[in-house]
Amino acid sequence: MGWEYAPAPESREIVSIAREYGLFVNGEFSPAQGSKTFATVNPATEEPLARVALAGGRDVDRAVSAARTAYEQVWGPMPGAERAKYLYRIARILQERSREFAVLESIDNGKPIKETRDVDIPLAAAHFFYYAGWADKLDYAGFGPQPRSLGVAGQVIPWNFPLLMAAWKLAPALAAGNTCVLKPAETTPLSALLLAEVCQQAELPPGVVNVLTGAGDTGAAVVAHPGVDKVAFTGSTEVGIAIAEAIAGTGKKLTLELGGKAANVVFDDAPVEQAIEGIVNGIFFNQGHVCCAGSRLLVQESVAEHVVDRLRRRLATLRLGDPLDKNTDIGAINSRQQLDKITELSAAGEAEGAHRWSPPCELPKKGYWFAPTVFTGVSQSHRIAREEIFGPVLSVLTFRTPEEAVTKANNTPYGLSAGVWTEKGSRILWMAQKMRAGVVWANTYNRFDPASPFGGYRESGFGREGGRHGLAAYLDV
Ligand code: NDP
């Protein structure tokens, strides 16, 4: 007997989306120079949602100067215990308005409501709570007495976790006493603008947080501005390299959180059902738009057939569709551009000889969609084993010995994350030491906590976000 889920759509009523949004500078919303705007669309329907101000060079000047004044006159001199009160206030308002944020994020990004509701928004609030706790304890953070803040932070974030990335950037910067100019991604500006409203509601002093919406040129102007003391970027390795080049020699402090091609390693003694959930969560969470996604499954040869078979059966139960439906597991791809990239790389996988499989699943007629896809028979030289696809596409490779697993896991220019599935604790520790990745999950995957530092090696960037280590990026240490 087949069981069908009845639709369980979350109401849009809780969110009111304005027709037009301005830039958030010095505590107020204002139009961009020349009143330039761009559209943001719902990727699940291609419906235009709003027009958003496109910040130019003069707007960046305005925002950096507001941030500088706020830094020198208000936020810098303010005792940490007072700064903490504002951060706690922002955290509490995020919790109070969590449903509104969850719906807005799903509409603007395309990700399922159950993820925005259970992951993005609670974690964003948790980051503000966590760093609020540090604001008056910087003397005891292990950086010596009275560590100094840096000044104005220019922060550029991507579209895959729009509010959460804003929280990762803003909370430690503010706790440490810096002021911020934040540039959200072009395709997902709305939750950062709602966060700006939350800053107003929390009565955060004007200029402490500024939000400049725009495209890549706006981001480039923020990071290059001479009034910016610290640059924090999350996004593609190409843009990360361009930013590092642009600010080389300026003395600006830099942290980069870039791409990844993580190995999720399953040994023959792993509990298979648990590992299947971990594999699914590792690559199909957030449509695979995750820098630390477990996009390369390395499975021990003796169990490979069994694991792939169980995985296929599990994937056949995933529900793809309306992001606002609480039953939905896989939402929309964030943009046409990203869909084209996933389509192109998947076609390359087939052309290079890997075997492509997707569960039967009907894609909606409008919007940007891609069925969950598994490639078997993948070799290390295939593009789908080397390049970051940033979509719901898993490449399966096999290994025979732990040494081979380590060699294959490390055969990537990236080094952000990895997973290991085995019942032997000693093997977990051995693997964790050998795999060159900033984060290694053992018998779980894609778990995040504000107290736990996150960041990469090599082409995945440098610097850590989260935890005590995340403070170092915003202090003169
Ligand atoms: P980008 O790296 O271009 O975007 C990240 C942010 O940087 C956005 O806010 C973007 O603005 C901004 N930006 C773009 N160019 C510049 C620049 N020269 N100087 C400063 N800021 C800039 O990623 P894309 O959205 O183009 O995605 C491309 C690929 O990158 C994806 O397919 C994926 O593989 C990878 N990616 C990885 C992420 C990660 O977390 N590791 C996150 C996002 C993407 P705007 O959005 O307006 O272009």
Short mmCIF file of C-alpha atoms and ligand atoms in Angstrom, two decimals:
data_model
loop_
_atom_site.label_atom_id
_atom_site.label_comp_id
_atom_site.label_asym_id
_atom_site.label_seq_id
_atom_site.Cartn_x
_atom_site.Cartn_y
_atom_site.Cartn_z
CA MET A 1 0.00 0.00 0.00
CA GLY A 2 1.38 3.44 -0.89
CA TRP A 3 1.20 6.23 1.66
CA GLU A 4 1.10 9.80 0.36
CA TYR A 5 1.76 12.83 2.48
CA ALA A 6 -0.91 15.50 2.31
CA PRO A 7 0.58 18.95 1.67
CA ALA A 8 1.39 20.88 4.86
CA PRO A 9 2.25 24.35 3.62
CA GLU A 10 3.49 26.98 6.03
CA SER A 11 1.56 30.24 5.64
CA ARG A 12 3.27 33.19 3.98
CA GLU A 13 1.01 35.59 5.89
CA ILE A 14 3.52 36.12 8.69
CA VAL A 15 5.92 37.86 6.30
CA SER A 16 5.32 41.16 4.62
CA ILE A 17 7.71 41.77 1.78
CA ALA A 18 8.02 45.40 0.71
CA ARG A 19 8.07 46.33 -2.97
CA GLU A 20 11.39 48.09 -2.53
CA TYR A 21 14.22 48.01 0.00
CA GLY A 22 16.89 50.63 0.68
CA LEU A 23 20.40 50.29 2.05
CA PHE A 24 20.79 50.16 5.83
CA VAL A 25 23.33 52.84 6.66
CA ASN A 26 23.80 54.65 9.96
CA GLY A 27 20.68 53.09 11.46
CA GLU A 28 18.33 54.10 8.63
CA PHE A 29 17.16 52.78 5.29
CA SER A 30 18.02 54.99 2.32
CA PRO A 31 18.13 54.65 -1.48
CA ALA A 32 21.39 53.86 -3.26
CA GLN A 33 23.24 56.54 -5.23
CA GLY A 34 21.37 57.16 -8.47
CA SER A 35 18.44 55.17 -6.97
CA LYS A 36 19.77 52.01 -8.64
CA THR A 37 17.98 48.76 -7.78
CA PHE A 38 17.96 45.08 -8.72
CA ALA A 39 15.33 42.35 -8.40
CA THR A 40 15.34 39.39 -6.04
CA VAL A 41 13.21 36.41 -7.09
CA ASN A 42 11.72 33.33 -5.48
CA PRO A 43 13.79 30.51 -6.99
CA ALA A 44 10.97 27.99 -6.50
CA THR A 45 8.56 29.97 -8.69
CA GLU A 46 10.68 32.62 -10.48
CA GLU A 47 8.23 35.16 -9.05
CA PRO A 48 9.89 38.58 -8.47
CA LEU A 49 9.75 39.37 -4.75
CA ALA A 50 11.10 42.89 -4.41
CA ARG A 51 13.47 45.45 -5.79
CA VAL A 52 16.54 46.03 -3.67
CA ALA A 53 18.96 48.97 -3.64
CA LEU A 54 22.21 48.45 -5.55
CA ALA A 55 25.02 50.06 -3.56
CA GLY A 56 27.72 51.94 -5.46
CA GLY A 57 31.04 53.48 -4.45
CA ARG A 58 29.53 56.53 -2.73
CA ASP A 59 27.23 54.27 -0.68
CA VAL A 60 30.23 52.24 0.44
CA ASP A 61 31.90 55.52 1.51
CA ARG A 62 28.78 56.46 3.48
CA ALA A 63 28.54 53.08 5.20
CA VAL A 64 32.23 52.85 6.08
CA SER A 65 32.22 56.38 7.44
CA ALA A 66 29.11 55.64 9.58
CA ALA A 67 30.80 52.49 10.86
CA ARG A 68 34.00 54.40 11.65
CA THR A 69 32.16 57.11 13.61
CA ALA A 70 30.15 54.50 15.52
CA TYR A 71 33.37 52.59 16.25
CA GLU A 72 35.25 55.60 17.57
CA GLN A 73 32.46 57.32 19.43
CA VAL A 74 30.10 54.63 20.68
CA TRP A 75 30.81 50.93 20.17
CA GLY A 76 34.60 50.87 20.65
CA PRO A 77 34.59 52.69 23.99
CA MET A 78 31.46 50.88 25.27
CA PRO A 79 32.15 48.33 28.06
CA GLY A 80 31.80 44.73 26.93
CA ALA A 81 28.97 44.07 29.37
CA GLU A 82 26.95 46.82 27.64
CA ARG A 83 27.69 45.49 24.16
CA ALA A 84 26.55 42.09 25.37
CA LYS A 85 23.10 43.47 26.24
CA TYR A 86 22.54 44.47 22.60
CA LEU A 87 23.68 41.07 21.33
CA TYR A 88 21.38 39.27 23.77
CA ARG A 89 18.57 41.54 22.63
CA ILE A 90 19.18 40.71 18.96
CA ALA A 91 19.29 36.98 19.81
CA ARG A 92 15.98 37.17 21.67
CA ILE A 93 14.27 39.12 18.87
CA LEU A 94 15.51 36.53 16.35
CA GLN A 95 13.87 33.86 18.47
CA GLU A 96 10.66 35.85 18.83
CA ARG A 97 10.49 36.47 15.08
CA SER A 98 11.88 33.08 14.09
CA ARG A 99 8.85 31.98 12.09
CA GLU A 100 8.88 35.18 10.08
CA PHE A 101 12.60 34.73 9.36
CA ALA A 102 12.15 31.06 8.48
CA VAL A 103 9.40 31.77 5.94
CA LEU A 104 11.25 34.74 4.41
CA GLU A 105 14.49 32.75 4.09
CA SER A 106 12.68 29.86 2.39
CA ILE A 107 10.97 32.22 -0.05
CA ASP A 108 14.12 34.13 -1.01
CA ASN A 109 16.56 31.21 -0.97
CA GLY A 110 14.46 28.17 -1.99
CA LYS A 111 15.54 25.98 0.93
CA PRO A 112 12.90 23.87 2.74
CA ILE A 113 11.07 25.44 5.65
CA LYS A 114 12.00 22.57 7.93
CA GLU A 115 15.65 23.50 7.48
CA THR A 116 15.21 27.26 7.95
CA ARG A 117 12.94 26.58 10.93
CA ASP A 118 15.12 23.94 12.60
CA VAL A 119 18.65 24.88 11.52
CA ASP A 120 19.28 28.33 9.99
CA ILE A 121 17.28 30.52 12.33
CA PRO A 122 17.90 28.74 15.68
CA LEU A 123 21.63 28.57 14.90
CA ALA A 124 21.72 32.26 13.96
CA ALA A 125 20.13 33.15 17.30
CA ALA A 126 22.51 30.75 19.08
CA HIS A 127 25.51 32.58 17.58
CA PHE A 128 24.33 35.91 18.98
CA PHE A 129 23.68 34.31 22.39
CA TYR A 130 27.07 32.62 22.39
CA TYR A 131 29.09 35.69 21.44
CA ALA A 132 27.06 37.91 23.77
CA GLY A 133 28.53 35.73 26.51
CA TRP A 134 32.09 36.52 25.37
CA ALA A 135 31.67 40.32 25.07
CA ASP A 136 32.59 41.02 28.72
CA LYS A 137 35.10 38.15 29.04
CA LEU A 138 37.61 39.02 26.32
CA ASP A 139 40.33 39.43 28.96
CA TYR A 140 39.93 35.73 29.77
CA ALA A 141 39.78 34.43 26.20
CA GLY A 142 43.46 33.49 26.19
CA PHE A 143 44.68 36.45 24.12
CA GLY A 144 46.26 38.38 27.01
CA PRO A 145 44.76 41.25 29.00
CA GLN A 146 42.51 43.78 27.25
CA PRO A 147 42.76 42.53 23.65
CA ARG A 148 41.93 45.35 21.24
CA SER A 149 39.29 45.30 18.54
CA LEU A 150 40.32 45.99 14.94
CA GLY A 151 37.93 48.75 13.84
CA VAL A 152 35.59 48.50 10.85
CA ALA A 153 34.93 45.01 9.48
CA GLY A 154 33.89 44.58 5.81
CA GLN A 155 32.01 41.31 5.51
CA VAL A 156 30.87 39.62 2.29
CA ILE A 157 28.62 36.58 2.50
CA PRO A 158 27.10 34.01 0.10
CA TRP A 159 23.57 32.88 -0.63
CA ASN A 160 23.53 29.34 0.77
CA PHE A 161 22.87 30.26 4.44
CA PRO A 162 22.03 33.97 4.18
CA LEU A 163 20.96 34.77 7.76
CA LEU A 164 23.25 32.23 9.38
CA MET A 165 26.31 33.57 7.56
CA ALA A 166 25.33 37.10 8.59
CA ALA A 167 25.19 35.89 12.21
CA TRP A 168 28.54 34.08 11.92
CA LYS A 169 30.10 37.31 10.71
CA LEU A 170 28.34 39.93 12.83
CA ALA A 171 28.12 38.28 16.26
CA PRO A 172 31.87 37.76 16.95
CA ALA A 173 32.78 41.09 15.30
CA LEU A 174 30.36 43.03 17.48
CA ALA A 175 31.21 41.11 20.66
CA ALA A 176 34.87 41.98 20.15
CA GLY A 177 34.00 45.68 19.75
CA ASN A 178 34.17 46.19 15.98
CA THR A 179 31.57 47.81 13.75
CA CYS A 180 30.43 46.21 10.51
CA VAL A 181 29.58 46.78 6.86
CA LEU A 182 27.87 43.63 5.62
CA LYS A 183 27.29 42.75 1.93
CA PRO A 184 24.75 39.94 1.48
CA ALA A 185 24.60 37.92 -1.75
CA GLU A 186 22.72 39.36 -4.70
CA THR A 187 20.18 36.52 -4.86
CA THR A 188 19.35 36.44 -1.13
CA PRO A 189 19.31 39.94 0.38
CA LEU A 190 15.97 39.86 2.23
CA SER A 191 16.86 38.16 5.53
CA ALA A 192 19.87 40.46 6.03
CA LEU A 193 17.52 43.44 5.52
CA LEU A 194 15.10 41.99 8.06
CA LEU A 195 18.05 41.57 10.41
CA ALA A 196 18.76 45.27 9.88
CA GLU A 197 15.21 45.93 11.08
CA VAL A 198 15.96 43.79 14.11
CA CYS A 199 19.01 45.98 14.80
CA GLN A 200 16.67 48.98 14.79
CA GLN A 201 14.22 47.16 17.07
CA ALA A 202 17.07 46.30 19.46
CA GLU A 203 18.05 50.01 19.42
CA LEU A 204 21.56 49.15 18.34
CA PRO A 205 23.40 52.48 18.04
CA PRO A 206 23.34 53.82 14.44
CA GLY A 207 26.33 52.84 12.30
CA VAL A 208 27.33 49.76 14.34
CA VAL A 209 25.83 47.47 11.68
CA ASN A 210 25.38 48.62 8.07
CA VAL A 211 23.94 46.43 5.32
CA LEU A 212 24.84 47.20 1.71
CA THR A 213 22.96 45.15 -0.85
CA GLY A 214 24.38 44.73 -4.33
CA ALA A 215 26.34 42.39 -6.56
CA GLY A 216 29.99 41.40 -6.82
CA ASP A 217 31.12 44.99 -7.57
CA THR A 218 29.62 46.16 -4.29
CA GLY A 219 31.48 43.41 -2.43
CA ALA A 220 34.71 44.33 -4.21
CA ALA A 221 34.24 48.00 -3.26
CA VAL A 222 33.64 47.08 0.41
CA VAL A 223 36.75 44.94 0.74
CA ALA A 224 38.95 47.46 -1.14
CA HIS A 225 37.77 50.50 0.84
CA PRO A 226 40.71 52.09 2.68
CA GLY A 227 38.52 52.70 5.76
CA VAL A 228 38.00 48.96 6.30
CA ASP A 229 40.40 47.34 8.79
CA LYS A 230 39.31 43.73 8.57
CA VAL A 231 37.81 41.66 5.75
CA ALA A 232 35.82 38.47 6.27
CA PHE A 233 34.58 36.54 3.24
CA THR A 234 32.64 33.34 2.65
CA GLY A 235 32.12 32.18 -0.92
CA SER A 236 33.91 30.70 -3.89
CA THR A 237 37.66 30.05 -3.97
CA GLU A 238 37.99 32.22 -7.13
CA VAL A 239 36.53 35.30 -5.44
CA GLY A 240 38.49 34.52 -2.25
CA ILE A 241 41.72 34.59 -4.24
CA ALA A 242 40.69 37.87 -5.93
CA ILE A 243 40.02 39.41 -2.50
CA ALA A 244 43.34 38.21 -1.08
CA GLU A 245 45.10 39.79 -4.08
CA ALA A 246 43.09 43.02 -3.81
CA ILE A 247 44.03 43.66 -0.20
CA ALA A 248 47.59 42.25 -0.22
CA GLY A 249 49.98 44.77 1.31
CA THR A 250 47.26 46.94 2.84
CA GLY A 251 47.68 45.54 6.35
CA LYS A 252 44.01 44.56 6.52
CA LYS A 253 43.35 41.42 8.49
CA LEU A 254 41.66 38.70 6.41
CA THR A 255 39.73 35.50 6.98
CA LEU A 256 38.47 33.39 4.07
CA GLU A 257 35.96 30.55 4.22
CA LEU A 258 35.87 29.05 0.74
CA GLY A 259 34.83 25.91 -1.08
CA GLY A 260 35.23 22.23 -0.37
CA LYS A 261 35.05 18.73 -1.83
CA ALA A 262 34.74 16.73 1.36
CA ALA A 263 35.17 12.98 1.67
CA ASN A 264 32.59 11.10 3.71
CA VAL A 265 34.33 7.79 4.47
CA VAL A 266 32.27 4.70 5.28
CA PHE A 267 34.10 1.61 6.61
CA ASP A 268 32.75 -1.93 6.44
CA ASP A 269 32.03 -2.00 10.19
CA ALA A 270 29.88 1.18 10.14
CA PRO A 271 26.24 0.92 11.21
CA VAL A 272 24.74 1.07 7.73
CA GLU A 273 21.34 2.65 8.46
CA GLN A 274 22.97 5.43 10.50
CA ALA A 275 25.59 5.97 7.82
CA ILE A 276 22.88 6.24 5.14
CA GLU A 277 21.23 9.06 7.11
CA GLY A 278 24.63 10.72 7.44
CA ILE A 279 25.33 10.40 3.72
CA VAL A 280 21.91 11.89 2.88
CA ASN A 281 22.36 14.71 5.38
CA GLY A 282 25.90 15.23 4.15
CA ILE A 283 25.05 15.94 0.52
CA PHE A 284 21.29 16.53 0.17
CA PHE A 285 20.87 18.94 3.11
CA ASN A 286 20.28 22.45 1.71
CA GLN A 287 20.23 21.04 -1.88
CA GLY A 288 23.96 20.39 -1.47
CA HIS A 289 24.62 24.16 -1.40
CA VAL A 290 26.98 23.58 1.52
CA CYS A 291 30.69 24.35 1.48
CA CYS A 292 31.39 21.42 3.82
CA ALA A 293 29.01 19.00 2.02
CA GLY A 294 30.07 15.36 1.94
CA SER A 295 30.11 15.39 -1.85
CA ARG A 296 32.57 12.47 -2.27
CA LEU A 297 31.36 9.25 -0.69
CA LEU A 298 34.30 6.91 -0.08
CA VAL A 299 32.91 3.52 0.77
CA GLN A 300 34.86 0.35 1.56
CA GLU A 301 34.69 -1.95 -1.43
CA SER A 302 33.37 -4.99 0.48
CA VAL A 303 30.18 -3.13 1.46
CA ALA A 304 29.90 -0.70 -1.46
CA GLU A 305 27.13 -2.51 -3.31
CA HIS A 306 25.04 -2.90 -0.16
CA VAL A 307 25.52 0.75 0.90
CA VAL A 308 24.67 2.12 -2.56
CA ASP A 309 21.59 -0.09 -2.71
CA ARG A 310 20.35 1.14 0.71
CA LEU A 311 21.15 4.71 -0.29
CA ARG A 312 19.08 4.46 -3.47
CA ARG A 313 16.14 3.09 -1.53
CA ARG A 314 16.41 5.95 0.98
CA LEU A 315 16.65 8.57 -1.76
CA ALA A 316 13.46 7.26 -3.32
CA THR A 317 11.64 8.43 -0.16
CA LEU A 318 12.90 12.05 -0.29
CA ARG A 319 10.27 14.61 -1.19
CA LEU A 320 11.26 17.40 -3.56
CA GLY A 321 9.04 20.42 -4.08
CA ASP A 322 7.47 23.50 -2.48
CA PRO A 323 10.02 24.85 0.02
CA LEU A 324 7.21 26.13 2.23
CA ASP A 325 5.70 22.64 2.61
CA LYS A 326 6.78 21.17 5.96
CA ASN A 327 7.13 17.72 4.34
CA THR A 328 9.68 18.90 1.79
CA ASP A 329 13.20 17.49 2.04
CA ILE A 330 14.70 19.05 -1.09
CA GLY A 331 13.85 22.57 -2.15
CA ALA A 332 14.78 24.71 -5.14
CA ILE A 333 18.24 25.46 -6.48
CA ASN A 334 19.07 29.03 -5.53
CA SER A 335 19.50 30.54 -9.00
CA ARG A 336 19.45 29.83 -12.72
CA GLN A 337 23.22 30.35 -12.76
CA GLN A 338 23.78 27.71 -10.07
CA LEU A 339 21.37 25.31 -11.79
CA ASP A 340 23.35 25.70 -15.02
CA LYS A 341 26.59 24.93 -13.18
CA ILE A 342 25.16 21.76 -11.57
CA THR A 343 23.67 20.65 -14.90
CA GLU A 344 26.96 21.21 -16.71
CA LEU A 345 29.08 19.33 -14.16
CA SER A 346 26.62 16.42 -14.02
CA ALA A 347 26.70 16.15 -17.82
CA ALA A 348 30.50 16.09 -17.60
CA GLY A 349 30.24 13.20 -15.11
CA GLU A 350 28.22 11.18 -17.60
CA ALA A 351 30.45 12.13 -20.52
CA GLU A 352 33.54 11.02 -18.59
CA GLY A 353 32.00 7.60 -18.02
CA ALA A 354 30.49 7.62 -14.53
CA HIS A 355 27.07 6.00 -14.04
CA ARG A 356 24.31 8.49 -13.23
CA TRP A 357 21.22 7.66 -11.18
CA SER A 358 18.33 9.68 -9.73
CA PRO A 359 15.17 8.42 -7.99
CA PRO A 360 11.94 8.83 -9.93
CA CYS A 361 10.85 12.36 -9.07
CA GLU A 362 8.77 14.92 -10.87
CA LEU A 363 10.29 18.38 -11.02
CA PRO A 364 7.96 21.40 -10.77
CA LYS A 365 7.40 23.18 -14.09
CA LYS A 366 8.48 26.63 -12.89
CA GLY A 367 11.51 27.52 -10.84
CA TYR A 368 15.01 26.02 -10.59
CA TRP A 369 15.09 22.34 -9.69
CA PHE A 370 17.53 19.47 -9.79
CA ALA A 371 16.76 15.88 -8.79
CA PRO A 372 18.99 14.24 -6.17
CA THR A 373 21.69 12.48 -8.17
CA VAL A 374 24.20 9.74 -7.39
CA PHE A 375 27.19 8.90 -9.59
CA THR A 376 28.84 5.49 -9.22
CA GLY A 377 31.88 4.22 -11.07
CA VAL A 378 33.58 7.54 -10.39
CA SER A 379 37.34 7.76 -10.69
CA GLN A 380 39.54 10.33 -9.03
CA SER A 381 40.32 12.09 -12.29
CA HIS A 382 36.66 12.80 -13.10
CA ARG A 383 35.60 16.43 -12.77
CA ILE A 384 32.73 15.38 -10.49
CA ALA A 385 35.34 13.99 -8.07
CA ARG A 386 37.52 17.09 -8.16
CA GLU A 387 35.33 20.19 -8.61
CA GLU A 388 32.85 21.65 -6.14
CA ILE A 389 29.40 21.07 -7.68
CA PHE A 390 27.51 22.85 -4.87
CA GLY A 391 24.33 20.94 -5.63
CA PRO A 392 22.49 17.68 -4.75
CA VAL A 393 24.99 15.46 -6.54
CA LEU A 394 26.98 12.69 -4.85
CA SER A 395 30.07 11.03 -6.34
CA VAL A 396 30.73 7.51 -5.04
CA LEU A 397 34.26 6.10 -4.97
CA THR A 398 35.53 2.95 -3.28
CA PHE A 399 38.62 1.96 -1.27
CA ARG A 400 40.05 -1.25 0.18
CA THR A 401 42.33 -0.20 3.05
CA PRO A 402 42.31 2.69 5.55
CA GLU A 403 45.52 4.01 3.96
CA GLU A 404 43.83 4.14 0.57
CA ALA A 405 40.85 5.94 2.12
CA VAL A 406 43.15 8.60 3.57
CA THR A 407 45.05 9.03 0.30
CA LYS A 408 41.84 9.43 -1.68
CA ALA A 409 40.21 11.70 0.93
CA ASN A 410 43.23 14.01 0.82
CA ASN A 411 43.45 13.98 -2.97
CA THR A 412 41.84 17.42 -3.33
CA PRO A 413 43.08 21.00 -3.29
CA TYR A 414 40.46 21.73 -0.62
CA GLY A 415 40.54 20.97 3.11
CA LEU A 416 37.39 22.09 4.82
CA SER A 417 35.65 19.02 6.22
CA ALA A 418 35.44 15.23 6.25
CA GLY A 419 33.34 12.46 7.74
CA VAL A 420 34.21 9.01 9.02
CA TRP A 421 31.83 6.14 9.77
CA THR A 422 33.14 3.17 11.76
CA GLU A 423 32.40 1.55 15.08
CA LYS A 424 36.07 1.64 16.13
CA GLY A 425 37.07 4.68 18.19
CA SER A 426 40.76 4.09 17.49
CA ARG A 427 40.11 4.20 13.74
CA ILE A 428 38.16 7.44 14.09
CA LEU A 429 41.11 9.06 15.87
CA TRP A 430 43.59 7.66 13.34
CA MET A 431 41.52 8.96 10.41
CA ALA A 432 40.93 12.35 12.04
CA GLN A 433 44.67 12.82 12.43
CA LYS A 434 45.46 11.82 8.87
CA MET A 435 42.73 13.64 6.96
CA ARG A 436 43.68 17.22 6.09
CA ALA A 437 40.40 18.95 6.91
CA GLY A 438 39.43 21.71 9.33
CA VAL A 439 36.42 19.76 10.62
CA VAL A 440 36.12 15.97 10.90
CA TRP A 441 32.76 14.54 11.86
CA ALA A 442 32.68 11.03 13.31
CA ASN A 443 29.51 8.95 12.88
CA THR A 444 27.58 12.13 12.10
CA TYR A 445 27.73 14.87 9.48
CA ASN A 446 26.91 18.58 9.02
CA ARG A 447 26.60 19.30 12.73
CA PHE A 448 27.21 22.90 13.79
CA ASP A 449 27.49 24.63 17.12
CA PRO A 450 28.50 28.22 17.87
CA ALA A 451 31.06 27.00 20.41
CA SER A 452 32.85 24.87 17.83
CA PRO A 453 35.39 26.49 15.48
CA PHE A 454 34.85 26.00 11.74
CA GLY A 455 37.22 26.71 8.86
CA GLY A 456 39.58 25.17 6.35
CA TYR A 457 43.05 24.59 5.03
CA ARG A 458 44.58 25.16 1.59
CA GLU A 459 42.02 26.25 -1.06
CA SER A 460 39.24 26.13 1.53
CA GLY A 461 40.67 29.28 3.11
CA PHE A 462 42.07 30.23 6.48
CA GLY A 463 40.91 31.55 9.84
CA ARG A 464 38.23 30.07 12.05
CA GLU A 465 34.64 31.10 12.72
CA GLY A 466 32.83 30.05 15.86
CA GLY A 467 34.09 29.34 19.33
CA ARG A 468 36.88 31.16 21.13
CA HIS A 469 38.96 30.86 17.93
CA GLY A 470 36.35 32.90 16.08
CA LEU A 471 37.11 35.87 18.34
CA ALA A 472 40.76 35.94 17.26
CA ALA A 473 39.69 36.99 13.77
CA TYR A 474 38.24 40.22 15.19
CA LEU A 475 40.90 41.10 17.78
CA ASP A 476 44.37 42.55 17.37
CA VAL A 477 46.12 39.37 18.48
P1 NDP B 1 30.76 34.15 -5.01
O1 NDP B 1 32.01 33.77 -4.32
O2 NDP B 1 30.85 34.97 -6.25
O3 NDP B 1 29.78 34.94 -4.01
C1 NDP B 1 30.01 35.15 -2.64
C2 NDP B 1 29.82 36.63 -2.28
O4 NDP B 1 30.89 37.41 -2.81
C3 NDP B 1 28.55 37.25 -2.83
O5 NDP B 1 28.05 38.19 -1.90
C4 NDP B 1 29.06 37.93 -4.10
O6 NDP B 1 28.20 38.92 -4.54
C5 NDP B 1 30.38 38.49 -3.60
N1 NDP B 1 31.35 38.80 -4.63
C6 NDP B 1 31.39 38.38 -5.93
N2 NDP B 1 32.50 38.87 -6.54
C7 NDP B 1 33.18 39.61 -5.62
C8 NDP B 1 34.42 40.33 -5.62
N3 NDP B 1 35.20 40.40 -6.70
N4 NDP B 1 34.83 40.95 -4.49
C9 NDP B 1 34.07 40.87 -3.37
N5 NDP B 1 32.89 40.20 -3.31
C10 NDP B 1 32.45 39.56 -4.39
O7 NDP B 1 29.93 32.83 -5.30
P2 NDP B 1 28.83 32.62 -6.43
O8 NDP B 1 27.54 33.02 -5.90
O9 NDP B 1 29.26 33.21 -7.74
O10 NDP B 1 28.88 31.04 -6.56
C11 NDP B 1 29.86 30.44 -7.43
C12 NDP B 1 30.34 29.15 -6.84
O11 NDP B 1 31.02 29.39 -5.63
C13 NDP B 1 29.25 28.18 -6.47
O12 NDP B 1 28.84 27.44 -7.56
C14 NDP B 1 29.90 27.36 -5.41
O13 NDP B 1 30.65 26.33 -6.00
C15 NDP B 1 30.82 28.32 -4.74
N6 NDP B 1 30.29 28.88 -3.48
C16 NDP B 1 30.84 28.43 -2.33
C17 NDP B 1 30.35 28.89 -1.13
C18 NDP B 1 30.91 28.41 0.14
O14 NDP B 1 30.36 28.67 1.18
N7 NDP B 1 32.01 27.72 0.10
C19 NDP B 1 29.24 29.83 -1.04
C20 NDP B 1 28.77 30.29 -2.33
C21 NDP B 1 29.29 29.80 -3.49
P3 NDP B 1 27.00 38.49 -5.55
O15 NDP B 1 26.19 37.47 -4.89
O16 NDP B 1 26.24 39.72 -5.73
O17 NDP B 1 27.67 38.01 -6.79
#
